[in-house]
PDB file of C-alpha atoms in Angstrom:
ATOM      1  CA  UNK A 895     -91.847  86.078  75.952  1.00  0.00           C
ATOM      2  CA  UNK A 896     -94.315  84.226  78.144  1.00  0.00           C
ATOM      3  CA  UNK A 897     -94.808  81.325  75.749  1.00  0.00           C
ATOM      4  CA  UNK A 898     -98.165  79.872  74.799  1.00  0.00           C
ATOM      5  CA  UNK A 899    -100.657  80.610  77.555  1.00  0.00           C
ATOM      6  CA  UNK A 900    -103.739  78.506  78.100  1.00  0.00           C
ATOM      7  CA  UNK A 901    -106.464  79.118  80.640  1.00  0.00           C
ATOM      8  CA  UNK A 902    -107.982  77.852  82.653  1.00  0.00           C
ATOM      9  CA  UNK A 903    -105.588  75.014  83.524  1.00  0.00           C
ATOM     10  CA  UNK A 904    -108.430  72.991  84.976  1.00  0.00           C
ATOM     11  CA  UNK A 905    -112.111  73.275  84.137  1.00  0.00           C
ATOM     12  CA  UNK A 906    -114.988  71.322  85.602  1.00  0.00           C
ATOM     13  CA  UNK A 907    -118.368  71.402  83.902  1.00  0.00           C
ATOM     14  CA  UNK A 908    -121.614  69.571  84.432  1.00  0.00           C
ATOM     15  CA  UNK A 909    -123.140  67.670  81.534  1.00  0.00           C
ATOM     16  CA  UNK A 910    -125.016  70.062  79.262  1.00  0.00           C
ATOM     17  CA  UNK A 911    -123.003  73.158  80.173  1.00  0.00           C
ATOM     18  CA  UNK A 912    -120.662  75.042  77.877  1.00  0.00           C
ATOM     19  CA  UNK A 913    -116.882  74.970  78.120  1.00  0.00           C
ATOM     20  CA  UNK A 914    -114.673  77.785  76.824  1.00  0.00           C
ATOM     21  CA  UNK A 915    -110.947  77.180  76.539  1.00  0.00           C
ATOM     22  CA  UNK A 916    -108.613  80.067  75.791  1.00  0.00           C
ATOM     23  CA  UNK A 917    -105.218  80.102  74.132  1.00  0.00           C
ATOM     24  CA  UNK A 918    -102.901  83.088  73.736  1.00  0.00           C
ATOM     25  CA  UNK A 919    -100.146  82.292  71.228  1.00  0.00           C
ATOM     26  CA  UNK A 920     -96.541  83.347  71.582  1.00  0.00           C
ATOM     27  CA  UNK A 921     -95.763  86.904  70.601  1.00  0.00           C
ATOM     28  CA  UNK A 922     -95.371  87.168  66.849  1.00  0.00           C
ATOM     29  CA  UNK A 923     -97.174  83.888  66.151  1.00  0.00           C
ATOM     30  CA  UNK A 924    -100.277  84.059  63.995  1.00  0.00           C
ATOM     31  CA  UNK A 925    -100.957  80.326  63.613  1.00  0.00           C
ATOM     32  CA  UNK A 926    -102.770  78.324  66.283  1.00  0.00           C
ATOM     33  CA  UNK A 927    -103.439  74.584  66.503  1.00  0.00           C
ATOM     34  CA  UNK A 928    -105.735  72.775  68.937  1.00  0.00           C
ATOM     35  CA  UNK A 929    -105.200  69.142  69.983  1.00  0.00           C
ATOM     36  CA  UNK A 930    -107.086  66.806  72.282  1.00  0.00           C
ATOM     37  CA  UNK A 931    -105.406  64.166  74.432  1.00  0.00           C
ATOM     38  CA  UNK A 932    -107.411  61.377  76.011  1.00  0.00           C
ATOM     39  CA  UNK A 933    -105.846  59.369  78.867  1.00  0.00           C
ATOM     40  CA  UNK A 934    -103.268  56.840  77.638  1.00  0.00           C
ATOM     41  CA  UNK A 935    -103.546  58.204  74.064  1.00  0.00           C
ATOM     42  CA  UNK A 936    -101.552  60.523  71.824  1.00  0.00           C
ATOM     43  CA  UNK A 937    -102.524  64.039  70.904  1.00  0.00           C
ATOM     44  CA  UNK A 938    -105.133  64.229  68.157  1.00  0.00           C
ATOM     45  CA  UNK A 939    -105.387  67.190  65.807  1.00  0.00           C
ATOM     46  CA  UNK A 940    -108.618  69.157  66.016  1.00  0.00           C
ATOM     47  CA  UNK A 941    -108.307  72.476  64.209  1.00  0.00           C
ATOM     48  CA  UNK A 942    -105.784  74.882  62.711  1.00  0.00           C
ATOM     49  CA  UNK A 943    -106.488  78.618  62.630  1.00  0.00           C
ATOM     50  CA  UNK A 944    -104.854  81.795  61.474  1.00  0.00           C
ATOM     51  CA  UNK A 945    -106.050  85.210  62.537  1.00  0.00           C
ATOM     52  CA  UNK A 946    -109.780  85.410  61.734  1.00  0.00           C
ATOM     53  CA  UNK A 947    -109.666  82.269  59.581  1.00  0.00           C
ATOM     54  CA  UNK A 948    -110.200  78.557  60.095  1.00  0.00           C
ATOM     55  CA  UNK A 949    -107.725  76.812  57.810  1.00  0.00           C
ATOM     56  CA  UNK A 950    -108.306  73.152  58.661  1.00  0.00           C
ATOM     57  CA  UNK A 951    -111.005  71.811  60.974  1.00  0.00           C
ATOM     58  CA  UNK A 952    -110.875  68.222  59.765  1.00  0.00           C
ATOM     59  CA  UNK A 953    -110.259  66.901  63.285  1.00  0.00           C
ATOM     60  CA  UNK A 954    -113.087  68.794  64.905  1.00  0.00           C
ATOM     61  CA  UNK A 955    -116.335  66.984  65.762  1.00  0.00           C
ATOM     62  CA  UNK A 956    -119.108  68.315  63.515  1.00  0.00           C
ATOM     63  CA  UNK A 957    -121.460  69.153  66.365  1.00  0.00           C
ATOM     64  CA  UNK A 958    -121.042  71.094  69.595  1.00  0.00           C
ATOM     65  CA  UNK A 959    -117.415  72.102  68.921  1.00  0.00           C
ATOM     66  CA  UNK A 960    -116.301  75.403  67.445  1.00  0.00           C
ATOM     67  CA  UNK A 961    -113.121  77.454  67.370  1.00  0.00           C
ATOM     68  CA  UNK A 962    -112.196  81.014  66.594  1.00  0.00           C
ATOM     69  CA  UNK A 963    -109.090  83.176  66.499  1.00  0.00           C
ATOM     70  CA  UNK A 964    -110.201  86.812  66.337  1.00  0.00           C
ATOM     71  CA  UNK A 965    -108.107  89.705  65.147  1.00  0.00           C
ATOM     72  CA  UNK A 966    -107.679  90.799  68.747  1.00  0.00           C
ATOM     73  CA  UNK A 967    -107.515  88.476  71.724  1.00  0.00           C
ATOM     74  CA  UNK A 968    -106.917  84.788  72.293  1.00  0.00           C
ATOM     75  CA  UNK A 969    -108.084  81.797  70.327  1.00  0.00           C
ATOM     76  CA  UNK A 970    -111.175  80.185  71.835  1.00  0.00           C
ATOM     77  CA  UNK A 971    -112.197  76.528  71.667  1.00  0.00           C
ATOM     78  CA  UNK A 972    -115.858  76.271  72.579  1.00  0.00           C
ATOM     79  CA  UNK A 973    -117.668  73.071  73.488  1.00  0.00           C
ATOM     80  CA  UNK A 974    -121.429  73.323  73.847  1.00  0.00           C
ATOM     81  CA  UNK A 975    -123.589  70.913  75.832  1.00  0.00           C
ATOM     82  CA  UNK A 976    -120.600  68.991  77.143  1.00  0.00           C
ATOM     83  CA  UNK A 977    -120.807  65.229  77.685  1.00  0.00           C
ATOM     84  CA  UNK A 978    -118.618  62.945  79.803  1.00  0.00           C
ATOM     85  CA  UNK A 979    -116.719  61.839  76.693  1.00  0.00           C
ATOM     86  CA  UNK A 980    -115.437  65.398  76.246  1.00  0.00           C
ATOM     87  CA  UNK A 981    -113.306  64.977  79.372  1.00  0.00           C
ATOM     88  CA  UNK A 982    -109.712  65.266  78.169  1.00  0.00           C
ATOM     89  CA  UNK A 983    -106.679  67.502  78.092  1.00  0.00           C
ATOM     90  CA  UNK A 984    -106.870  70.143  75.373  1.00  0.00           C
ATOM     91  CA  UNK A 985    -103.574  71.533  74.138  1.00  0.00           C
ATOM     92  CA  UNK A 986    -102.952  74.578  72.039  1.00  0.00           C
ATOM     93  CA  UNK A 987     -99.816  75.165  69.990  1.00  0.00           C
ATOM     94  CA  UNK A 988     -98.678  78.186  68.043  1.00  0.00           C
ATOM     95  CA  UNK A 989     -96.160  78.777  65.293  1.00  0.00           C
ATOM     96  CA  UNK A 990     -94.755  81.709  63.422  1.00  0.00           C
ATOM     97  CA  UNK A 991     -95.387  80.191  60.020  1.00  0.00           C
ATOM     98  CA  UNK A 992     -96.759  77.222  58.230  1.00  0.00           C
ATOM     99  CA  UNK A 993     -96.553  74.634  56.896  1.00  0.00           C
ATOM    100  CA  UNK A 994     -94.810  73.091  59.907  1.00  0.00           C
ATOM    101  CA  UNK A 995     -91.625  72.373  58.054  1.00  0.00           C
ATOM    102  CA  UNK A 996     -88.322  71.569  59.647  1.00  0.00           C
ATOM    103  CA  UNK A 997     -87.608  75.215  60.291  1.00  0.00           C
ATOM    104  CA  UNK A 998     -91.000  75.921  61.798  1.00  0.00           C
ATOM    105  CA  UNK A 999     -91.307  75.038  65.434  1.00  0.00           C
ATOM    106  CA  UNK A1000     -94.654  74.564  67.136  1.00  0.00           C
ATOM    107  CA  UNK A1001     -94.690  75.582  70.786  1.00  0.00           C
ATOM    108  CA  UNK A1002     -97.265  74.043  73.088  1.00  0.00           C
ATOM    109  CA  UNK A1003     -99.155  75.476  76.012  1.00  0.00           C
ATOM    110  CA  UNK A1004     -99.601  73.677  79.319  1.00  0.00           C
ATOM    111  CA  UNK A1005    -103.053  72.477  78.371  1.00  0.00           C
ATOM    112  CA  UNK A1006    -106.530  72.746  79.857  1.00  0.00           C
ATOM    113  CA  UNK A1007    -107.846  69.692  81.633  1.00  0.00           C
ATOM    114  CA  UNK A1008    -111.587  69.499  81.171  1.00  0.00           C
ATOM    115  CA  UNK A1009    -113.593  67.274  83.474  1.00  0.00           C
ATOM    116  CA  UNK A1010    -117.276  66.756  82.795  1.00  0.00           C
ATOM    117  CA  UNK A1011    -119.248  65.521  85.778  1.00  0.00           C
TER     118      UNK A1011
ATOM    119  CA  UNK B 802    -103.574  55.100  57.013  1.00  0.00           C
ATOM    120  CA  UNK B 803    -101.141  57.635  58.458  1.00  0.00           C
ATOM    121  CA  UNK B 804    -100.010  56.254  61.770  1.00  0.00           C
ATOM    122  CA  UNK B 805     -97.174  56.500  64.252  1.00  0.00           C
ATOM    123  CA  UNK B 806     -96.469  53.506  66.484  1.00  0.00           C
ATOM    124  CA  UNK B 807     -94.124  53.683  69.466  1.00  0.00           C
ATOM    125  CA  UNK B 808     -92.511  51.022  71.600  1.00  0.00           C
ATOM    126  CA  UNK B 809     -92.212  50.134  74.346  1.00  0.00           C
ATOM    127  CA  UNK B 810     -95.386  51.555  75.836  1.00  0.00           C
ATOM    128  CA  UNK B 811     -93.554  52.119  79.120  1.00  0.00           C
ATOM    129  CA  UNK B 812     -90.060  51.613  80.451  1.00  0.00           C
ATOM    130  CA  UNK B 813     -88.359  51.699  83.854  1.00  0.00           C
ATOM    131  CA  UNK B 814     -84.592  52.150  84.103  1.00  0.00           C
ATOM    132  CA  UNK B 815     -82.052  52.955  86.804  1.00  0.00           C
ATOM    133  CA  UNK B 816     -80.522  56.390  87.014  1.00  0.00           C
ATOM    134  CA  UNK B 817     -77.328  56.600  84.978  1.00  0.00           C
ATOM    135  CA  UNK B 818     -78.321  53.893  82.514  1.00  0.00           C
ATOM    136  CA  UNK B 819     -78.945  54.393  78.809  1.00  0.00           C
ATOM    137  CA  UNK B 820     -82.140  53.552  76.957  1.00  0.00           C
ATOM    138  CA  UNK B 821     -83.529  53.572  73.421  1.00  0.00           C
ATOM    139  CA  UNK B 822     -87.106  54.286  72.414  1.00  0.00           C
ATOM    140  CA  UNK B 823     -88.529  53.174  69.069  1.00  0.00           C
ATOM    141  CA  UNK B 824     -90.880  54.778  66.557  1.00  0.00           C
ATOM    142  CA  UNK B 825     -92.319  53.262  63.358  1.00  0.00           C
ATOM    143  CA  UNK B 826     -94.486  55.317  61.052  1.00  0.00           C
ATOM    144  CA  UNK B 827     -96.589  54.902  57.951  1.00  0.00           C
ATOM    145  CA  UNK B 828     -97.180  58.602  57.335  1.00  0.00           C
ATOM    146  CA  UNK B 829     -96.716  59.443  53.674  1.00  0.00           C
ATOM    147  CA  UNK B 830     -95.600  61.639  52.093  1.00  0.00           C
ATOM    148  CA  UNK B 831     -93.207  62.322  54.916  1.00  0.00           C
ATOM    149  CA  UNK B 832     -91.956  65.823  55.684  1.00  0.00           C
ATOM    150  CA  UNK B 833     -90.157  65.692  58.987  1.00  0.00           C
ATOM    151  CA  UNK B 834     -90.010  63.730  62.248  1.00  0.00           C
ATOM    152  CA  UNK B 835     -89.938  65.229  65.717  1.00  0.00           C
ATOM    153  CA  UNK B 836     -89.393  63.893  69.186  1.00  0.00           C
ATOM    154  CA  UNK B 837     -91.115  65.668  72.056  1.00  0.00           C
ATOM    155  CA  UNK B 838     -90.802  65.283  75.816  1.00  0.00           C
ATOM    156  CA  UNK B 839     -93.993  65.696  77.821  1.00  0.00           C
ATOM    157  CA  UNK B 840     -93.763  65.955  81.579  1.00  0.00           C
ATOM    158  CA  UNK B 841     -96.833  64.921  83.547  1.00  0.00           C
ATOM    159  CA  UNK B 842     -99.410  67.683  83.455  1.00  0.00           C
ATOM    160  CA  UNK B 843     -97.411  69.825  81.029  1.00  0.00           C
ATOM    161  CA  UNK B 844     -97.380  70.518  77.314  1.00  0.00           C
ATOM    162  CA  UNK B 845     -94.939  68.757  74.935  1.00  0.00           C
ATOM    163  CA  UNK B 846     -91.506  70.299  74.489  1.00  0.00           C
ATOM    164  CA  UNK B 847     -89.491  69.729  71.328  1.00  0.00           C
ATOM    165  CA  UNK B 848     -86.256  67.725  71.560  1.00  0.00           C
ATOM    166  CA  UNK B 849     -85.272  67.188  67.905  1.00  0.00           C
ATOM    167  CA  UNK B 850     -86.580  67.754  64.380  1.00  0.00           C
ATOM    168  CA  UNK B 851     -85.228  65.794  61.392  1.00  0.00           C
ATOM    169  CA  UNK B 852     -85.937  65.777  57.668  1.00  0.00           C
ATOM    170  CA  UNK B 853     -85.760  62.644  55.494  1.00  0.00           C
ATOM    171  CA  UNK B 854     -82.170  63.493  54.543  1.00  0.00           C
ATOM    172  CA  UNK B 855     -80.917  63.484  58.138  1.00  0.00           C
ATOM    173  CA  UNK B 856     -79.826  60.246  59.798  1.00  0.00           C
ATOM    174  CA  UNK B 857     -79.053  61.511  63.261  1.00  0.00           C
ATOM    175  CA  UNK B 858     -79.480  64.575  65.413  1.00  0.00           C
ATOM    176  CA  UNK B 859     -78.384  65.210  68.968  1.00  0.00           C
ATOM    177  CA  UNK B 860     -79.604  67.507  71.710  1.00  0.00           C
ATOM    178  CA  UNK B 861     -77.443  67.069  74.782  1.00  0.00           C
ATOM    179  CA  UNK B 862     -77.963  63.560  76.138  1.00  0.00           C
ATOM    180  CA  UNK B 863     -80.710  62.897  73.587  1.00  0.00           C
ATOM    181  CA  UNK B 864     -79.794  61.439  70.177  1.00  0.00           C
ATOM    182  CA  UNK B 865     -82.426  60.749  67.553  1.00  0.00           C
ATOM    183  CA  UNK B 866     -81.870  58.558  64.499  1.00  0.00           C
ATOM    184  CA  UNK B 867     -83.974  58.265  61.369  1.00  0.00           C
ATOM    185  CA  UNK B 868     -84.122  55.642  58.624  1.00  0.00           C
ATOM    186  CA  UNK B 869     -86.521  57.066  56.041  1.00  0.00           C
ATOM    187  CA  UNK B 870     -86.285  53.892  53.930  1.00  0.00           C
ATOM    188  CA  UNK B 871     -87.595  51.609  56.668  1.00  0.00           C
ATOM    189  CA  UNK B 872     -89.661  54.419  58.236  1.00  0.00           C
ATOM    190  CA  UNK B 873     -88.136  53.929  61.637  1.00  0.00           C
ATOM    191  CA  UNK B 874     -86.741  56.340  64.200  1.00  0.00           C
ATOM    192  CA  UNK B 875     -85.203  55.922  67.604  1.00  0.00           C
ATOM    193  CA  UNK B 876     -84.452  58.201  70.532  1.00  0.00           C
ATOM    194  CA  UNK B 877     -81.431  57.270  72.616  1.00  0.00           C
ATOM    195  CA  UNK B 878     -81.044  58.757  76.081  1.00  0.00           C
ATOM    196  CA  UNK B 879     -77.574  58.604  77.578  1.00  0.00           C
ATOM    197  CA  UNK B 880     -76.741  58.595  81.293  1.00  0.00           C
ATOM    198  CA  UNK B 881     -80.351  58.965  82.347  1.00  0.00           C
ATOM    199  CA  UNK B 882     -81.365  61.331  85.132  1.00  0.00           C
ATOM    200  CA  UNK B 883     -84.405  61.363  87.386  1.00  0.00           C
ATOM    201  CA  UNK B 884     -85.645  64.420  85.499  1.00  0.00           C
ATOM    202  CA  UNK B 885     -85.815  62.352  82.309  1.00  0.00           C
ATOM    203  CA  UNK B 886     -88.946  60.673  83.696  1.00  0.00           C
ATOM    204  CA  UNK B 887     -91.633  61.743  81.239  1.00  0.00           C
ATOM    205  CA  UNK B 888     -93.563  60.668  78.165  1.00  0.00           C
ATOM    206  CA  UNK B 889     -91.558  60.754  74.932  1.00  0.00           C
ATOM    207  CA  UNK B 890     -93.629  61.340  71.854  1.00  0.00           C
ATOM    208  CA  UNK B 891     -92.700  60.678  68.239  1.00  0.00           C
ATOM    209  CA  UNK B 892     -94.431  63.067  65.833  1.00  0.00           C
ATOM    210  CA  UNK B 893     -94.386  62.813  62.049  1.00  0.00           C
ATOM    211  CA  UNK B 894     -95.331  65.635  59.723  1.00  0.00           C
ATOM    212  CA  UNK B 895     -97.565  64.776  56.766  1.00  0.00           C
ATOM    213  CA  UNK B 896     -96.521  66.844  53.765  1.00  0.00           C
ATOM    214  CA  UNK B 897     -99.736  66.179  51.904  1.00  0.00           C
ATOM    215  CA  UNK B 898    -101.879  67.894  54.532  1.00  0.00           C
ATOM    216  CA  UNK B 899     -99.935  71.101  55.056  1.00  0.00           C
ATOM    217  CA  UNK B 900     -97.412  69.316  57.243  1.00  0.00           C
ATOM    218  CA  UNK B 901    -100.091  68.315  59.744  1.00  0.00           C
ATOM    219  CA  UNK B 902     -98.524  66.694  62.802  1.00  0.00           C
ATOM    220  CA  UNK B 903     -99.387  63.027  63.467  1.00  0.00           C
ATOM    221  CA  UNK B 904     -98.644  62.031  67.054  1.00  0.00           C
ATOM    222  CA  UNK B 905     -97.653  58.669  68.451  1.00  0.00           C
ATOM    223  CA  UNK B 906     -99.128  57.592  71.785  1.00  0.00           C
ATOM    224  CA  UNK B 907     -95.767  58.046  73.497  1.00  0.00           C
ATOM    225  CA  UNK B 908     -93.420  55.932  75.613  1.00  0.00           C
ATOM    226  CA  UNK B 909     -93.656  56.563  79.344  1.00  0.00           C
ATOM    227  CA  UNK B 910     -90.149  56.509  80.826  1.00  0.00           C
ATOM    228  CA  UNK B 911     -89.540  56.260  84.533  1.00  0.00           C
ATOM    229  CA  UNK B 912     -86.023  56.693  85.875  1.00  0.00           C
ATOM    230  CA  UNK B 913     -85.458  55.240  89.341  1.00  0.00           C
ATOM    231  CA  UNK B 914     -82.655  56.050  91.779  1.00  0.00           C
TER     232      UNK B 914
END
């Protein structure tokens, strides 16, 4: 079991370009969570998805950001027309079930570090 | 407002010494509290998970305590090692929002030889 795989690990984009971040959950996990971490700050919830469904996107900015988790393939976090303020580490976590009760562990990927220049 | 506050912000200790990290939270209703270790440039890794009915839980040299009445938790690290240098993050699960995880900003621990 390779764990939660995120790619790319590092991504550099110019202002106005699009950024696509990919997350492959652990085998057998159908729940995916995306978090953003700014320097010196804690992880902030963005969106929670199950296969083909967005369950909770309350932490996602209303514009330019979107997420999907198709029936086949990885979950994608897409940021259109990136700005310097989008520079951060984006972490994906997956779990077998939800809610994230005491018996439900969330496993994190290594993150994608996005730098907007 | 659902928040998790950690102290100290950073800490430097000598190898072999013990240390205790603090976490205060206002998340309600509370479901469970987790401590994660995050190495630089890596994703968080779970150390302990506790419900409101648990007072203490250990994982090797890591011991977490929880006082659900005062909404405080601590993580005690015994006989520190250089590899313990990392950020330690307190995470509280909010039962009202599908057990959404609320993260503290973390305590950065540096263990020196």
